[in-house]
């Protein structure tokens, strides 16, 4: 199995809430459009409207147009250590029965607790099974269908209908994200973005998408439901 990972550092969770009944209709009534935001158990989600966009680029072929035919909700921020800790407390989850689920995980934790000062950092060093377990827990708790975004949904949320190169536009700007800058002379990280590892979620408002979703570039890699091709091995 080789789910897609997005970002620059450790593995985190970015999730999507799929509401087929509320967000998809053959002839949608403008008066009954899904709300722009949802709030589930302390997690803010933003509605992404249907549309199409170009996947890939000349540097990352093949280019092709993909249509997203349903509205979906994506978490405004990456899932934090505090949010993941609540999941662990309520479920006593220990990694599950999959061999790969028992690999070391939970960076910046002290045993079963997030290290002091890291509570609002994105949970990292979790694998795809851990991310799926978190989504299953939230589904049961809220009665909603909560899952990871597909790769197409993730890229559409990041690039938009305009096909932006970055979530904020087409020009690289190192001040808009935590990008893991490294100075080979001093052998230090964070000289430009200010963080030696990942940053608390929402630390770079200038890097948010027009819809208000943070950290789709930089900070931590994010798990998707499927691979770039859309099919899991």
XYZ file of N, CA and C in Angstrom:
699
model
N 0.849 -1.180 0.000
C 0.000 0.000 0.000
C 0.888 1.233 0.000
N 0.558 2.204 -0.871
C 1.422 3.379 -0.967
C 0.595 4.645 -1.080
N -0.112 5.026 0.004
C -0.898 6.252 -0.040
C 0.002 7.463 -0.262
N -0.589 8.521 -0.821
C 0.178 9.715 -1.138
C 0.502 10.506 0.122
N 1.688 11.088 0.160
C 2.081 11.973 1.235
C 2.355 13.346 0.645
N 1.920 14.391 1.356
C 2.105 15.752 0.865
C 2.772 16.598 1.926
N 3.761 17.434 1.553
C 4.375 18.360 2.478
C 5.882 18.284 2.422
N 6.557 18.601 3.524
C 8.001 18.633 3.474
C 8.682 17.870 4.593
N 7.955 17.491 5.668
C 8.665 16.905 6.795
C 8.027 15.596 7.239
N 7.479 15.582 8.462
C 6.902 14.371 9.012
C 5.473 14.193 8.528
N 4.907 13.022 8.809
C 3.576 12.701 8.316
C 2.516 13.202 9.287
N 1.571 13.983 8.795
C 0.473 14.472 9.613
C -0.850 14.087 9.008
N -1.920 14.668 9.535
C -3.264 14.324 9.086
C -3.976 15.579 8.616
N -4.493 15.545 7.433
C -5.431 16.541 6.951
C -6.654 15.754 6.510
N -7.831 16.091 6.985
C -8.963 15.203 6.740
C -10.058 15.923 5.980
N -10.956 15.151 5.437
C -12.079 15.700 4.700
C -13.362 15.114 5.263
N -14.380 15.939 5.323
C -15.701 15.469 5.712
C -16.560 15.414 4.470
N -16.990 14.226 4.074
C -17.800 14.066 2.870
C -19.266 13.959 3.266
N -20.092 14.873 2.784
C -21.526 14.875 3.075
C -22.279 14.753 1.756
N -22.434 13.513 1.285
C -23.015 13.309 -0.040
C -24.427 13.868 -0.129
N -25.198 13.668 0.923
C -26.595 14.104 0.866
C -26.691 15.623 0.910
N -25.901 16.252 1.784
C -26.015 17.697 1.970
C -25.305 18.495 0.891
N -24.238 17.916 0.318
C -23.380 18.709 -0.561
C -23.511 18.377 -2.039
N -24.222 17.335 -2.387
C -24.313 16.935 -3.777
C -25.777 16.879 -4.191
N -26.096 17.538 -5.308
C -27.465 17.499 -5.821
C -27.430 17.740 -7.319
N -28.320 17.081 -8.056
C -28.340 17.248 -9.512
C -28.747 18.669 -9.891
N -29.723 19.215 -9.171
C -30.171 20.574 -9.426
C -30.173 21.342 -8.111
N -28.998 21.737 -7.637
C -28.913 22.360 -6.312
C -29.683 23.669 -6.237
N -30.387 23.867 -5.163
C -31.098 25.101 -4.882
C -30.136 26.046 -4.173
N -29.875 27.253 -4.718
C -28.928 28.165 -4.075
C -29.266 28.450 -2.623
N -30.549 28.331 -2.285
C -30.947 28.607 -0.910
C -30.570 27.470 0.027
N -30.186 26.320 -0.522
C -29.861 25.178 0.332
C -28.409 24.721 0.150
N -27.545 25.662 -0.249
C -26.135 25.319 -0.381
C -25.569 24.951 0.989
N -24.588 24.079 1.019
C -24.006 23.707 2.308
C -23.355 24.908 2.968
N -23.351 24.957 4.288
C -22.717 26.090 4.972
C -21.231 26.152 4.657
N -20.673 27.357 4.689
C -19.259 27.523 4.355
C -18.364 26.829 5.372
N -18.777 26.785 6.625
C -17.940 26.200 7.665
C -18.739 25.219 8.501
N -18.046 24.204 9.006
C -18.587 23.272 9.985
C -17.607 23.187 11.153
N -18.132 22.827 12.312
C -17.297 22.685 13.499
C -17.640 21.351 14.153
N -16.682 20.435 14.140
C -16.883 19.100 14.690
C -15.878 18.832 15.793
N -16.356 18.715 17.020
C -15.490 18.330 18.136
C -14.224 19.190 18.197
N -14.406 20.496 18.011
C -13.277 21.406 18.087
C -12.449 21.509 16.828
N -12.898 20.887 15.743
C -12.178 20.922 14.473
C -12.966 21.774 13.482
N -12.335 22.801 12.933
C -12.971 23.677 11.955
C -12.786 23.098 10.557
N -13.877 23.061 9.783
C -13.819 22.559 8.418
C -14.383 23.597 7.459
N -13.790 23.693 6.281
C -14.171 24.662 5.262
C -14.751 23.927 4.061
N -15.864 24.437 3.538
C -16.502 23.817 2.375
C -15.775 24.209 1.098
N -15.459 23.222 0.291
C -14.845 23.420 -1.024
C -15.891 23.098 -2.084
N -16.192 24.064 -2.922
C -17.240 23.896 -3.929
C -16.757 23.056 -5.103
N -17.679 22.429 -5.842
C -17.284 21.620 -7.008
C -16.595 22.473 -8.074
N -15.857 21.797 -8.940
C -15.189 22.480 -10.034
C -14.189 21.561 -10.698
N -13.453 22.075 -11.654
C -12.440 21.289 -12.351
C -11.111 22.037 -12.333
N -10.034 21.289 -12.506
C -8.708 21.887 -12.493
C -7.744 20.976 -13.234
N -6.578 21.530 -13.561
C -5.556 20.779 -14.266
C -4.635 20.118 -13.254
N -4.520 18.801 -13.320
C -3.609 18.048 -12.472
C -2.278 17.935 -13.193
N -1.186 18.053 -12.437
C 0.138 17.917 -13.033
C 0.607 19.220 -13.665
N 1.789 19.165 -14.269
C 2.383 20.325 -14.920
C 3.406 19.840 -15.923
N 4.059 20.770 -16.604
C 5.113 20.373 -17.531
C 6.248 19.686 -16.791
N 6.481 20.106 -15.530
C 7.536 19.486 -14.740
C 7.089 18.172 -14.108
N 5.782 18.011 -13.922
C 5.234 16.795 -13.312
C 4.103 16.253 -14.181
N 4.445 15.701 -15.356
C 3.418 15.197 -16.262
C 2.823 13.891 -15.741
N 1.663 13.457 -16.290
C 0.963 14.137 -17.388
C -0.021 15.173 -16.870
N -0.220 16.223 -17.639
C -1.256 17.194 -17.330
C -2.595 16.655 -17.808
N -3.617 16.787 -16.987
C -4.957 16.342 -17.370
C -5.980 17.088 -16.528
N -7.164 17.278 -17.058
C -8.218 17.981 -16.333
C -9.059 16.983 -15.551
N -9.280 17.297 -14.296
C -10.099 16.461 -13.418
C -11.238 17.310 -12.872
N -12.415 16.723 -12.805
C -13.575 17.412 -12.251
C -13.887 16.874 -10.862
N -14.106 17.774 -9.935
C -14.600 17.432 -8.601
C -16.086 17.760 -8.619
N -16.913 16.736 -8.604
C -18.345 16.924 -8.849
C -19.156 17.073 -7.574
N -18.513 17.125 -6.443
C -19.229 17.226 -5.178
C -18.549 18.261 -4.293
N -19.343 18.905 -3.456
C -18.748 19.734 -2.412
C -18.185 18.829 -1.329
N -17.146 19.284 -0.661
C -16.609 18.524 0.459
C -16.000 19.499 1.446
N -15.814 19.037 2.667
C -15.223 19.858 3.713
C -13.812 19.378 4.022
N -12.909 20.326 4.139
C -11.526 20.015 4.498
C -11.176 20.785 5.765
N -10.451 20.134 6.675
C -10.106 20.805 7.923
C -9.267 22.052 7.639
N -9.608 23.142 8.346
C -8.895 24.404 8.149
C -7.415 24.257 8.506
N -7.144 23.486 9.555
C -5.769 23.269 10.018
C -5.458 21.776 10.019
N -4.189 21.454 10.015
C -3.775 20.076 10.227
C -4.205 19.633 11.622
N -4.470 18.336 11.783
C -4.884 17.814 13.079
C -3.745 17.992 14.079
N -4.069 18.522 15.256
C -3.038 18.865 16.233
C -2.762 17.716 17.199
N -1.670 17.865 17.939
C -1.350 16.889 18.979
C -2.461 16.799 20.018
N -3.049 17.935 20.389
C -4.138 17.922 21.373
C -5.336 17.148 20.859
N -5.694 17.349 19.603
C -6.842 16.640 19.029
C -6.562 15.137 18.920
N -5.349 14.783 18.534
C -5.009 13.366 18.430
C -4.932 12.733 19.824
N -4.491 13.486 20.809
C -4.426 12.968 22.177
C -5.819 12.627 22.692
N -6.794 13.441 22.357
C -8.171 13.140 22.774
C -8.637 11.822 22.169
N -8.320 11.605 20.909
C -8.642 10.332 20.250
C -8.004 9.165 20.992
N -6.736 9.293 21.352
C -6.060 8.210 22.066
C -6.687 7.970 23.432
N -7.047 9.040 24.131
C -7.652 8.904 25.450
C -8.979 8.157 25.390
N -9.771 8.463 24.387
C -11.121 7.911 24.323
C -11.166 6.508 23.736
N -10.114 6.104 23.051
C -10.145 4.804 22.375
C -9.091 3.828 22.876
N -8.085 4.317 23.594
C -6.943 3.474 23.994
C -6.273 2.847 22.776
N -6.286 3.552 21.677
C -5.690 3.063 20.431
C -4.193 2.849 20.609
N -3.700 1.699 20.160
C -2.274 1.378 20.331
C -1.561 1.141 19.009
N -2.154 1.562 17.921
C -1.535 1.355 16.619
C -2.249 0.335 15.763
N -3.181 -0.410 16.335
C -3.939 -1.365 15.547
C -3.197 -2.645 15.272
N -3.810 -3.519 14.482
C -3.256 -4.843 14.229
C -2.324 -4.938 13.053
N -2.164 -3.854 12.284
C -1.283 -3.898 11.127
C 0.163 -3.771 11.566
N 1.056 -4.615 11.066
C 2.473 -4.523 11.464
C 3.053 -3.131 11.271
N 2.710 -2.486 10.159
C 3.270 -1.161 9.902
C 2.676 -0.104 10.814
N 1.576 -0.429 11.521
C 0.973 0.538 12.427
C 1.720 0.629 13.737
N 2.636 -0.283 13.979
C 3.340 -0.296 15.256
C 4.737 0.331 15.155
N 4.994 0.991 14.041
C 6.253 1.705 13.921
C 6.252 2.890 14.890
N 7.437 3.371 15.317
C 7.474 4.530 16.215
C 6.739 5.720 15.604
N 5.972 6.401 16.441
C 5.246 7.552 15.937
C 5.078 8.574 17.053
N 4.373 9.662 16.748
C 4.087 10.744 17.679
C 5.354 11.512 18.070
N 5.859 12.273 17.106
C 7.000 13.146 17.353
C 6.578 14.275 18.289
N 7.501 14.734 19.137
C 7.273 15.792 20.118
C 6.289 15.366 21.201
N 6.253 14.070 21.520
C 5.422 13.583 22.616
C 6.335 13.074 23.722
N 5.816 13.129 24.943
C 6.498 12.571 26.104
C 5.635 11.437 26.636
N 5.921 10.222 26.185
C 5.069 9.091 26.523
C 3.721 9.219 25.848
N 2.653 9.257 26.622
C 1.307 9.355 26.070
C 0.776 10.779 26.022
N 1.632 11.763 26.259
C 1.206 13.152 26.282
C 2.052 13.991 25.322
N 1.436 14.977 24.657
C 2.241 15.903 23.853
C 3.213 16.652 24.753
N 4.410 16.870 24.285
C 5.392 17.624 25.057
C 4.886 19.048 25.286
N 5.285 19.624 26.409
C 4.855 20.973 26.731
C 5.274 21.933 25.627
N 4.309 22.720 25.174
C 4.570 23.671 24.107
C 4.273 23.145 22.720
N 4.004 21.833 22.597
C 3.738 21.256 21.272
C 2.260 20.934 21.069
N 1.418 21.349 21.997
C 0.001 20.963 21.939
C -0.673 21.394 20.635
N -0.300 22.554 20.123
C -0.949 23.059 18.912
C -0.126 22.799 17.658
N 0.916 21.982 17.780
C 1.654 21.544 16.598
C 0.852 20.441 15.899
N 1.052 20.264 14.593
C 0.369 19.147 13.920
C 0.904 17.818 14.430
N -0.005 16.867 14.646
C 0.463 15.537 15.033
C 1.286 14.991 13.873
N 2.446 14.421 14.167
C 3.344 13.994 13.093
C 3.930 12.630 13.405
N 4.559 12.051 12.393
C 5.091 10.694 12.458
C 3.981 9.676 12.693
N 2.798 9.982 12.176
C 1.716 8.997 12.150
C 1.651 8.417 10.744
N 1.277 7.138 10.642
C 1.177 6.553 9.311
C -0.274 6.554 8.826
N -0.497 5.984 7.668
C -1.820 6.024 7.047
C -2.862 5.317 7.902
N -2.487 4.221 8.555
C -3.430 3.490 9.399
C -3.829 4.319 10.620
N -2.874 5.033 11.214
C -3.199 5.900 12.344
C -4.182 6.985 11.905
N -3.927 7.591 10.739
C -4.797 8.647 10.239
C -6.199 8.119 9.975
N -6.296 6.930 9.397
C -7.597 6.332 9.123
C -8.337 6.027 10.420
N -7.613 5.560 11.437
C -8.240 5.249 12.722
C -8.805 6.519 13.356
N -8.084 7.613 13.258
C -8.573 8.881 13.789
C -9.874 9.281 13.092
N -9.901 9.152 11.776
C -11.102 9.518 11.025
C -12.282 8.617 11.399
N -12.036 7.331 11.583
C -13.103 6.407 11.968
C -13.678 6.780 13.327
N -12.795 7.135 14.259
C -13.243 7.561 15.586
C -14.129 8.796 15.489
N -13.709 9.776 14.689
C -14.488 11.002 14.568
C -15.819 10.743 13.859
N -15.832 9.808 12.925
C -17.086 9.436 12.268
C -18.083 8.886 13.278
N -17.629 7.962 14.117
C -18.507 7.360 15.122
C -18.976 8.399 16.133
N -18.106 9.307 16.482
C -18.421 10.292 17.515
C -19.428 11.326 17.033
N -19.358 11.689 15.758
C -20.198 12.772 15.241
C -21.368 12.296 14.396
N -21.341 11.034 13.962
C -22.377 10.548 13.056
C -22.197 11.040 11.636
N -21.061 11.620 11.333
C -20.736 12.084 9.983
C -19.787 11.094 9.321
N -19.674 11.206 8.006
C -18.704 10.390 7.280
C -17.411 11.187 7.178
N -16.462 10.846 7.997
C -15.175 11.555 8.034
C -14.111 10.637 7.461
N -13.331 11.148 6.538
C -12.276 10.345 5.900
C -11.133 11.256 5.497
N -10.059 10.643 5.006
C -8.977 11.414 4.424
C -9.401 11.928 3.055
N -8.846 13.047 2.597
C -9.179 13.508 1.253
C -8.539 12.614 0.203
N -9.201 12.480 -0.933
C -8.523 11.839 -2.058
C -7.412 12.770 -2.530
N -6.481 12.229 -3.289
C -5.397 13.071 -3.797
C -5.955 14.194 -4.654
N -6.983 13.879 -5.481
C -7.572 14.903 -6.342
C -8.230 16.001 -5.510
N -8.938 15.630 -4.441
C -9.560 16.629 -3.573
C -8.509 17.502 -2.904
N -7.447 16.847 -2.427
C -6.384 17.605 -1.756
C -5.759 18.614 -2.716
N -5.437 18.169 -3.913
C -4.775 19.057 -4.872
C -5.716 20.161 -5.331
N -6.998 19.832 -5.493
C -7.985 20.836 -5.888
C -8.117 21.906 -4.810
N -8.160 21.484 -3.541
C -8.239 22.458 -2.452
C -7.001 23.340 -2.414
N -5.845 22.772 -2.732
C -4.592 23.512 -2.682
C -4.427 24.451 -3.872
N -4.767 23.972 -5.054
C -4.478 24.738 -6.269
C -5.669 25.540 -6.777
N -6.892 25.106 -6.444
C -8.075 25.816 -6.873
C -8.365 25.656 -8.356
N -9.471 26.241 -8.782
C -9.868 26.172 -10.188
C -8.840 26.860 -11.083
N -8.077 27.798 -10.495
C -7.092 28.543 -11.284
C -5.839 27.722 -11.558
N -5.669 26.614 -10.840
C -4.465 25.807 -11.020
C -3.223 26.485 -10.477
N -3.353 27.125 -9.317
C -2.210 27.826 -8.731
C -1.031 26.877 -8.517
N 0.173 27.413 -8.583
C 1.363 26.622 -8.292
C 1.466 26.375 -6.791
N 1.144 27.381 -5.999
C 1.156 27.292 -4.542
C -0.224 27.656 -4.017
N -0.540 27.313 -2.784
C -1.876 27.641 -2.266
C -2.211 29.121 -2.344
N -1.198 30.010 -2.258
C -1.428 31.451 -2.246
C -1.293 32.095 -3.623
N -0.755 31.407 -4.610
C -0.552 32.014 -5.922
C 0.496 31.271 -6.716
N 1.104 31.948 -7.658
C 2.040 31.284 -8.568
C 3.506 31.607 -8.304
N 3.787 32.507 -7.371
C 5.164 32.899 -7.093
C 5.605 32.348 -5.744
N 6.791 31.745 -5.714
C 7.333 31.229 -4.460
C 7.633 32.372 -3.501
N 7.195 32.224 -2.247
C 7.429 33.215 -1.215
C 7.758 32.475 0.078
N 9.034 32.436 0.487
C 9.417 31.652 1.661
C 8.815 32.154 2.968
N 8.233 33.349 2.963
C 7.640 33.878 4.187
C 6.234 33.337 4.422
N 5.703 32.581 3.463
C 4.315 32.124 3.548
C 4.153 30.703 4.075
N 5.265 30.011 4.375
C 5.120 28.637 4.856
C 6.368 28.209 5.620
N 6.234 27.152 6.374
C 7.348 26.523 7.071
C 7.931 25.477 6.129
N 9.015 25.829 5.486
C 9.476 25.006 4.365
C 10.757 24.243 4.643
N 11.214 24.180 5.887
C 12.369 23.354 6.213
C 13.667 23.900 5.681
N 13.826 25.233 5.737
C 15.043 25.839 5.192
C 16.267 25.409 5.998
N 17.329 25.168 5.294
C 18.569 24.676 5.914
C 19.748 25.473 5.398
N 20.563 25.950 6.326
C 21.761 26.697 5.955
C 22.976 25.774 6.095
N 23.598 25.366 4.982
C 24.716 24.418 5.071
C 25.938 24.999 5.773
N 26.055 26.330 5.815
C 27.214 26.936 6.480
C 27.122 26.788 7.994
N 25.977 27.179 8.544
C 25.791 27.076 9.996
C 25.246 25.719 10.416
N 24.769 24.926 9.409
C 24.147 23.632 9.675
C 22.949 23.766 10.614
N 22.165 24.806 10.351
C 20.976 25.049 11.162
C 19.745 25.158 10.271
N 18.596 24.723 10.851
C 17.308 24.877 10.187
C 16.585 26.103 10.745
N 15.630 26.604 9.976
C 14.731 27.626 10.475
C 15.253 29.038 10.450
N 16.306 29.315 9.709
C 16.859 30.664 9.692
C 15.921 31.649 9.001
N 15.113 31.147 8.068
C 14.178 32.018 7.347
C 12.771 31.936 7.912
N 12.267 30.718 8.109
C 10.871 30.588 8.547
C 10.719 30.626 10.060
N 11.824 30.533 10.809
C 11.762 30.702 12.251
C 11.487 29.443 13.046
N 11.398 28.285 12.397
C 11.086 27.048 13.103
C 12.094 25.964 12.734
N 12.675 25.330 13.751
C 13.643 24.275 13.493
C 12.977 23.002 12.992
N 11.723 22.767 13.429
C 10.961 21.618 12.923
C 9.637 22.157 12.401
N 8.539 21.439 12.614
C 7.263 21.960 12.172
C 6.774 23.054 13.117
N 5.815 23.836 12.642
C 5.309 24.992 13.370
C 3.900 24.720 13.881
N 3.462 25.457 14.907
C 2.058 25.351 15.314
C 1.145 25.621 14.120
N 0.009 24.942 14.061
C -0.887 25.104 12.917
C -1.344 26.560 12.832
N -1.505 27.043 11.608
C -1.971 28.401 11.402
C -0.926 29.475 11.607
N 0.353 29.109 11.677
C 1.404 30.094 11.930
C 1.694 30.982 10.729
N 1.222 30.583 9.543
C 1.543 31.329 8.321
C 0.254 31.713 7.595
N -0.471 32.727 8.104
C -1.741 33.113 7.462
C -1.579 33.544 6.018
N -0.401 34.054 5.664
C -0.177 34.464 4.282
C -0.099 33.306 3.311
N 0.026 32.095 3.839
C 0.106 30.919 2.988
C -1.197 30.166 2.844
N -2.269 30.704 3.407
C -3.570 30.031 3.327
C -4.154 30.154 1.924
N -5.029 29.237 1.579
C -5.756 29.320 0.316
C -6.791 30.437 0.397
N -7.362 30.864 -0.725
C -8.410 31.891 -0.665
C -9.596 31.479 0.204
N -9.840 30.161 0.317
C -10.939 29.685 1.159
C -10.583 29.690 2.637
N -9.289 29.818 2.957
C -8.875 29.883 4.341
C -8.338 28.591 4.915
N -7.773 27.712 4.083
C -7.173 26.475 4.564
C -5.661 26.667 4.658
N -5.104 26.269 5.795
C -3.703 26.554 6.099
C -2.801 25.348 5.822
N -1.542 25.658 5.586
C -0.448 24.670 5.589
C -0.592 23.563 4.544
N -1.204 23.862 3.409
C -1.224 22.879 2.325
C 0.104 22.867 1.583
N 0.939 23.833 1.863
C 2.344 23.800 1.433
C 3.189 23.962 2.679
N 4.146 23.072 2.871
C 5.031 23.178 4.010
C 4.477 22.552 5.281
N 5.208 22.727 6.340
C 4.943 22.224 7.685
C 5.066 20.708 7.754
N 3.997 19.937 7.541
C 4.124 18.480 7.550
C 3.484 17.892 6.292
N 3.920 16.690 5.943
C 3.271 15.958 4.868
C 1.903 15.509 5.346
N 0.963 15.373 4.413
C -0.400 15.040 4.772
C -0.873 13.801 4.015
N -1.473 12.895 4.753
C -1.951 11.650 4.153
C -3.210 11.884 3.335
N -3.313 11.177 2.222
C -4.521 11.160 1.408
C -5.117 9.759 1.403
N -6.350 9.677 0.973
C -7.051 8.398 0.940
C -6.462 7.447 -0.091
N -5.938 7.995 -1.197
C -5.470 7.165 -2.297
C -4.134 7.685 -2.805
N -3.687 7.138 -3.909
C -2.428 7.549 -4.512
C -2.661 8.616 -5.563
N -1.568 9.086 -6.155
C -1.690 10.083 -7.216
C -2.569 9.565 -8.345
N -2.430 8.295 -8.656
C -3.223 7.705 -9.734
C -4.655 7.440 -9.332
N -4.938 7.539 -8.024
C -6.299 7.334 -7.558
C -6.603 5.895 -7.182
N -5.608 5.017 -7.186
C -5.846 3.612 -6.849
C -4.790 3.181 -5.850
N -5.221 2.602 -4.739
C -4.258 2.078 -3.764
C -3.786 0.705 -4.199
N -2.501 0.399 -3.923
C -1.954 -0.915 -4.222
C -2.526 -1.961 -3.276
